[in-house]
Amino acid sequence: MDALLADFDPRTISIFTTKNQVEKTDNYFLRSASDIGFFFEEKAFDEQGQLRQPKELSINKVGHALHDLDPVFRQFSRSPAVEGVLRSLGYKRPLPVQSMYIFKQPSIGGEVVPHQDSTFIHTTPLSCVGLWWALEDASRDNGCLWGMKGVHKEGLKRRFKKAEDGFVSYDLPDTAWDMTRFEPLECEAGTLVLLHGENVHYSAENTSPVSRHSYSMHVVESAPGTTWSPDNWAQRAPENPWQPFYG
Ligand SMILES: O=C(O)CCC(=O)C(=O)O
Ligand SMILES: [Fe+2]
């Protein structure tokens, strides 16, 4: 990631926010489904629109095709150990569809509001699973994940869809989640957290002086009988198709 950041020219600017995703979703974001895109923290800029700190401390996340396009991330993401985890979960033809390196930068790391991953990664029937690796210790202080026990059995609440004109929007308003039901998923660097697609999770702002790097990859079933929804935001360019693990 250090090497990717060193090569990145911060003049190609896109701010990532989960608060008003619909307005901030632009072509750069949509293109990142088949590319390695860089998204800034909302609080990275001063009033003049200049970065307050070096680019390395200003990026919110990098995504969403690291697992295919970057040789280092590709090797890790498609390792026999990862394949073994997916097999053990019952996936017949696991297809990794997106990957993200999230920085949760010191002092300015933005919150990720409560959501279900299947809202963004939809198949029929539902099959999304998230693999989330703590690359640094994650605690309440530096913005660890919070999850809600049992909620994955309560169904998918809404979808984030792309219309034919390329406009993306939610089909329903957000659920008023009971914030007292969330539990912190504090963990040490190296921990793998598996996120059921209908689990609800969030992470708070990081106002601490310590970063909280993580890598996550989302996988769906691609064996016959499961279909990728054509109105998902992420669609691959035909010259760069998705590639299953095997099968
Ligand atoms: O790392 C975070 O703060 C959120 C990540 C997330 O929502 C995911 O990987 O599905
Ligand atoms: Fe998520």
CSV table of C-alpha atoms and ligand atoms in Angstrom, one decimal:
chain,number,residue,atom,x,y,z
A,1,MET,CA,0.0,0.0,0.0
A,2,ASP,CA,2.9,2.3,0.7
A,3,ALA,CA,4.1,1.8,-2.9
A,4,LEU,CA,0.6,2.4,-4.3
A,5,LEU,CA,0.3,5.6,-2.3
A,6,ALA,CA,3.7,6.8,-3.4
A,7,ASP,CA,2.6,6.5,-7.1
A,8,PHE,CA,-0.8,8.2,-6.4
A,9,ASP,CA,-1.2,11.8,-7.7
A,10,PRO,CA,-3.6,13.5,-5.2
A,11,ARG,CA,-5.0,15.8,-7.9
A,12,THR,CA,-7.4,13.0,-8.9
A,13,ILE,CA,-9.7,13.8,-6.0
A,14,SER,CA,-12.7,11.9,-4.8
A,15,ILE,CA,-14.0,12.2,-1.2
A,16,PHE,CA,-15.5,9.1,0.4
A,17,THR,CA,-18.4,9.5,2.7
A,18,THR,CA,-21.1,7.0,3.8
A,19,LYS,CA,-23.3,9.8,5.1
A,20,ASN,CA,-24.4,11.2,1.8
A,21,GLN,CA,-23.2,8.5,-0.5
A,22,VAL,CA,-25.8,9.2,-3.2
A,23,GLU,CA,-24.6,12.8,-3.9
A,24,LYS,CA,-20.9,12.0,-3.6
A,25,THR,CA,-21.1,8.9,-5.8
A,26,ASP,CA,-19.4,9.9,-9.1
A,27,ASN,CA,-17.9,8.2,-12.1
A,28,TYR,CA,-14.6,7.9,-10.3
A,29,PHE,CA,-16.4,5.8,-7.7
A,30,LEU,CA,-18.3,3.7,-10.3
A,31,ARG,CA,-15.1,3.1,-12.3
A,32,SER,CA,-13.3,1.9,-9.2
A,33,ALA,CA,-15.2,-1.4,-9.4
A,34,SER,CA,-12.7,-2.4,-12.1
A,35,ASP,CA,-9.8,-0.2,-10.9
A,36,ILE,CA,-7.7,0.9,-7.9
A,37,GLY,CA,-9.3,4.2,-6.8
A,38,PHE,CA,-8.2,6.5,-4.0
A,39,PHE,CA,-10.8,8.2,-1.8
A,40,PHE,CA,-10.0,11.0,0.6
A,41,GLU,CA,-11.2,11.5,4.2
A,42,GLU,CA,-13.8,14.2,4.3
A,43,LYS,CA,-11.8,16.1,6.9
A,44,ALA,CA,-8.6,15.9,4.9
A,45,PHE,CA,-9.0,19.4,3.4
A,46,ASP,CA,-8.8,23.0,4.7
A,47,GLU,CA,-11.2,25.8,3.6
A,48,GLN,CA,-9.1,26.5,0.5
A,49,GLY,CA,-9.4,22.9,-0.6
A,50,GLN,CA,-5.8,22.0,0.2
A,51,LEU,CA,-4.7,18.9,2.0
A,52,ARG,CA,-4.0,19.6,5.7
A,53,GLN,CA,-1.5,16.7,6.0
A,54,PRO,CA,0.5,14.5,3.6
A,55,LYS,CA,-1.5,12.4,1.2
A,56,GLU,CA,-0.5,9.2,3.1
A,57,LEU,CA,-2.4,10.5,6.1
A,58,SER,CA,-5.4,11.9,4.0
A,59,ILE,CA,-6.7,8.8,2.3
A,60,ASN,CA,-9.8,7.2,3.7
A,61,LYS,CA,-9.7,4.1,1.5
A,62,VAL,CA,-8.4,2.5,-1.6
A,63,GLY,CA,-10.6,0.2,-3.7
A,64,HIS,CA,-12.3,-1.8,-5.2
A,65,ALA,CA,-10.3,-4.2,-7.4
A,66,LEU,CA,-7.0,-4.5,-5.4
A,67,HIS,CA,-7.7,-8.3,-5.2
A,68,ASP,CA,-7.5,-8.6,-9.0
A,69,LEU,CA,-5.2,-5.8,-10.2
A,70,ASP,CA,-2.4,-5.5,-7.6
A,71,PRO,CA,-0.1,-8.5,-7.5
A,72,VAL,CA,0.6,-8.4,-3.8
A,73,PHE,CA,-3.1,-8.0,-2.8
A,74,ARG,CA,-4.0,-10.6,-5.5
A,75,GLN,CA,-1.7,-13.2,-4.0
A,76,PHE,CA,-3.0,-12.6,-0.5
A,77,SER,CA,-6.6,-12.5,-1.4
A,78,ARG,CA,-6.5,-15.7,-3.4
A,79,SER,CA,-4.3,-17.7,-1.1
A,80,PRO,CA,-5.2,-21.3,-0.3
A,81,ALA,CA,-5.9,-20.2,3.3
A,82,VAL,CA,-8.6,-17.7,2.1
A,83,GLU,CA,-10.0,-20.3,-0.3
A,84,GLY,CA,-10.1,-22.8,2.6
A,85,VAL,CA,-12.2,-20.3,4.7
A,86,LEU,CA,-14.6,-19.9,1.8
A,87,ARG,CA,-14.9,-23.6,1.2
A,88,SER,CA,-15.6,-24.2,4.9
A,89,LEU,CA,-18.5,-21.7,4.6
A,90,GLY,CA,-20.0,-23.8,1.8
A,91,TYR,CA,-19.1,-21.6,-1.2
A,92,LYS,CA,-18.9,-23.7,-4.4
A,93,ARG,CA,-17.5,-21.2,-6.8
A,94,PRO,CA,-16.5,-18.2,-4.6
A,95,LEU,CA,-16.2,-15.0,-6.5
A,96,PRO,CA,-14.4,-12.0,-4.9
A,97,VAL,CA,-16.2,-8.9,-6.2
A,98,GLN,CA,-14.6,-6.0,-4.2
A,99,SER,CA,-11.7,-5.2,-1.9
A,100,MET,CA,-10.9,-2.2,0.2
A,101,TYR,CA,-7.9,-1.0,2.1
A,102,ILE,CA,-9.4,1.2,4.9
A,103,PHE,CA,-7.0,3.5,6.8
A,104,LYS,CA,-9.2,5.1,9.6
A,105,GLN,CA,-6.6,7.8,9.7
A,106,PRO,CA,-5.5,9.3,13.1
A,107,SER,CA,-7.7,12.3,14.2
A,108,ILE,CA,-9.7,12.5,10.9
A,109,GLY,CA,-10.7,8.9,10.2
A,110,GLY,CA,-14.4,9.1,9.1
A,111,GLU,CA,-17.2,7.0,10.4
A,112,VAL,CA,-18.8,4.2,8.5
A,113,VAL,CA,-22.5,4.3,9.2
A,114,PRO,CA,-24.5,1.2,10.1
A,115,HIS,CA,-25.2,-1.0,7.0
A,116,GLN,CA,-25.6,-4.5,5.7
A,117,ASP,CA,-23.1,-5.4,3.0
A,118,SER,CA,-25.8,-7.2,1.0
A,119,THR,CA,-27.3,-3.7,0.5
A,120,PHE,CA,-24.4,-3.0,-1.9
A,121,ILE,CA,-23.5,-6.5,-3.0
A,122,HIS,CA,-26.7,-8.2,-4.0
A,123,THR,CA,-27.2,-11.6,-5.5
A,124,THR,CA,-30.3,-13.9,-5.9
A,125,PRO,CA,-30.4,-15.7,-3.6
A,126,LEU,CA,-28.3,-13.5,-1.2
A,127,SER,CA,-24.7,-14.8,-0.8
A,128,CYS,CA,-22.4,-12.0,0.2
A,129,VAL,CA,-19.8,-12.5,2.9
A,130,GLY,CA,-17.2,-10.0,4.0
A,131,LEU,CA,-13.7,-11.0,5.0
A,132,TRP,CA,-12.2,-8.1,7.1
A,133,TRP,CA,-8.6,-8.3,8.3
A,134,ALA,CA,-7.3,-6.0,11.1
A,135,LEU,CA,-3.9,-4.9,9.8
A,136,GLU,CA,-3.4,-2.9,13.0
A,137,ASP,CA,-4.9,-3.4,16.5
A,138,ALA,CA,-8.6,-2.2,16.4
A,139,SER,CA,-10.1,-0.8,19.6
A,140,ARG,CA,-12.9,1.5,20.6
A,141,ASP,CA,-10.4,4.3,20.7
A,142,ASN,CA,-9.3,4.1,17.1
A,143,GLY,CA,-12.6,3.1,15.4
A,144,CYS,CA,-13.1,-0.7,15.6
A,145,LEU,CA,-16.0,-2.4,14.0
A,146,TRP,CA,-19.2,-2.7,15.9
A,147,GLY,CA,-21.7,-5.5,15.1
A,148,MET,CA,-25.2,-6.5,16.1
A,149,LYS,CA,-25.7,-10.0,17.3
A,150,GLY,CA,-28.4,-12.1,15.5
A,151,VAL,CA,-29.5,-9.3,13.2
A,152,HIS,CA,-28.4,-11.2,10.1
A,153,LYS,CA,-31.5,-13.4,10.6
A,154,GLU,CA,-33.8,-10.4,10.2
A,155,GLY,CA,-33.5,-10.0,6.5
A,156,LEU,CA,-32.1,-7.4,4.1
A,157,LYS,CA,-33.5,-3.9,4.8
A,158,ARG,CA,-32.7,-2.0,1.6
A,159,ARG,CA,-30.7,-2.0,-1.6
A,160,PHE,CA,-28.3,0.5,-3.2
A,161,LYS,CA,-29.1,0.3,-7.0
A,162,LYS,CA,-27.7,1.7,-10.2
A,163,ALA,CA,-30.3,2.9,-12.7
A,164,GLU,CA,-29.7,2.6,-16.4
A,165,ASP,CA,-28.6,6.2,-16.6
A,166,GLY,CA,-25.8,5.4,-14.1
A,167,PHE,CA,-27.5,7.2,-11.2
A,168,VAL,CA,-27.2,5.3,-7.9
A,169,SER,CA,-29.6,5.5,-5.0
A,170,TYR,CA,-31.1,3.6,-2.2
A,171,ASP,CA,-34.6,2.0,-2.8
A,172,LEU,CA,-35.7,2.6,0.8
A,173,PRO,CA,-34.9,5.0,3.7
A,174,ASP,CA,-32.4,3.9,6.3
A,175,THR,CA,-33.5,1.7,9.2
A,176,ALA,CA,-33.4,3.5,12.7
A,177,TRP,CA,-31.0,0.9,14.2
A,178,ASP,CA,-31.1,0.6,18.0
A,179,MET,CA,-27.5,1.8,18.7
A,180,THR,CA,-27.5,0.1,22.2
A,181,ARG,CA,-27.6,-3.3,20.5
A,182,PHE,CA,-24.2,-2.9,18.9
A,183,GLU,CA,-21.1,-4.6,20.4
A,184,PRO,CA,-17.5,-3.6,19.8
A,185,LEU,CA,-15.5,-6.1,17.8
A,186,GLU,CA,-12.1,-5.1,19.3
A,187,CYS,CA,-9.3,-7.2,17.9
A,188,GLU,CA,-5.6,-7.5,17.4
A,189,ALA,CA,-3.7,-7.0,14.2
A,190,GLY,CA,-3.9,-10.2,12.1
A,191,THR,CA,-7.5,-11.1,13.2
A,192,LEU,CA,-9.9,-12.1,10.5
A,193,VAL,CA,-13.5,-11.0,11.1
A,194,LEU,CA,-16.2,-12.7,8.9
A,195,LEU,CA,-19.2,-10.5,8.2
A,196,HIS,CA,-22.4,-12.2,7.1
A,197,GLY,CA,-23.9,-10.2,4.3
A,198,GLU,CA,-27.0,-9.3,6.3
A,199,ASN,CA,-25.1,-8.5,9.5
A,200,VAL,CA,-25.3,-4.8,10.5
A,201,HIS,CA,-22.1,-3.2,11.3
A,202,TYR,CA,-20.5,0.2,11.6
A,203,SER,CA,-17.3,1.9,12.7
A,204,ALA,CA,-17.1,5.2,14.6
A,205,GLU,CA,-14.9,8.2,13.7
A,206,ASN,CA,-11.3,7.9,14.8
A,207,THR,CA,-10.3,10.9,16.8
A,208,SER,CA,-7.4,9.2,18.4
A,209,PRO,CA,-3.7,9.7,17.4
A,210,VAL,CA,-3.5,6.1,16.2
A,211,SER,CA,-4.5,4.8,12.8
A,212,ARG,CA,-6.6,1.6,12.3
A,213,HIS,CA,-5.7,0.0,9.0
A,214,SER,CA,-7.8,-2.9,7.7
A,215,TYR,CA,-8.2,-4.8,4.5
A,216,SER,CA,-11.6,-6.3,3.5
A,217,MET,CA,-12.7,-8.4,0.6
A,218,HIS,CA,-16.3,-9.3,-0.3
A,219,VAL,CA,-17.2,-12.6,-1.9
A,220,VAL,CA,-20.4,-14.0,-3.5
A,221,GLU,CA,-21.4,-17.4,-4.8
A,222,SER,CA,-21.1,-17.6,-8.5
A,223,ALA,CA,-22.1,-21.3,-9.1
A,224,PRO,CA,-25.2,-21.9,-11.3
A,225,GLY,CA,-28.3,-21.0,-9.3
A,226,THR,CA,-26.9,-17.7,-7.9
A,227,THR,CA,-27.0,-14.5,-10.1
A,228,TRP,CA,-25.2,-11.2,-9.7
A,229,SER,CA,-27.9,-8.5,-9.7
A,230,PRO,CA,-27.6,-6.4,-12.9
A,231,ASP,CA,-28.5,-3.2,-10.9
A,232,ASN,CA,-25.6,-3.5,-8.4
A,233,TRP,CA,-23.4,-0.4,-8.4
A,234,ALA,CA,-20.4,-2.5,-9.2
A,235,GLN,CA,-20.3,-3.9,-12.7
A,236,ARG,CA,-17.1,-5.0,-14.4
A,237,ALA,CA,-15.8,-3.7,-17.6
A,238,PRO,CA,-16.1,-6.5,-20.2
A,239,GLU,CA,-12.3,-6.5,-20.9
A,240,ASN,CA,-11.7,-7.0,-17.1
A,241,PRO,CA,-14.1,-9.6,-16.0
A,242,TRP,CA,-14.5,-11.0,-12.5
A,243,GLN,CA,-12.5,-14.1,-11.8
A,244,PRO,CA,-13.7,-16.8,-9.4
A,245,PHE,CA,-11.3,-18.6,-7.2
A,246,TYR,CA,-11.7,-21.9,-9.0
A,247,GLY,CA,-14.4,-24.2,-10.5
B,1,LIG,O1,-13.5,-1.0,8.3
B,1,LIG,C1,-14.6,-0.4,8.4
B,1,LIG,O2,-14.6,0.6,9.2
B,1,LIG,C2,-15.8,-0.8,7.8
B,1,LIG,C3,-15.6,-1.9,6.8
B,1,LIG,C4,-16.9,-2.5,6.3
B,1,LIG,O3,-18.0,-2.0,6.5
B,1,LIG,C5,-16.7,-3.7,5.5
B,1,LIG,O4,-15.6,-4.1,5.2
B,1,LIG,O5,-17.8,-4.3,5.1
B,2,FE,FE,-19.5,-3.3,5.5
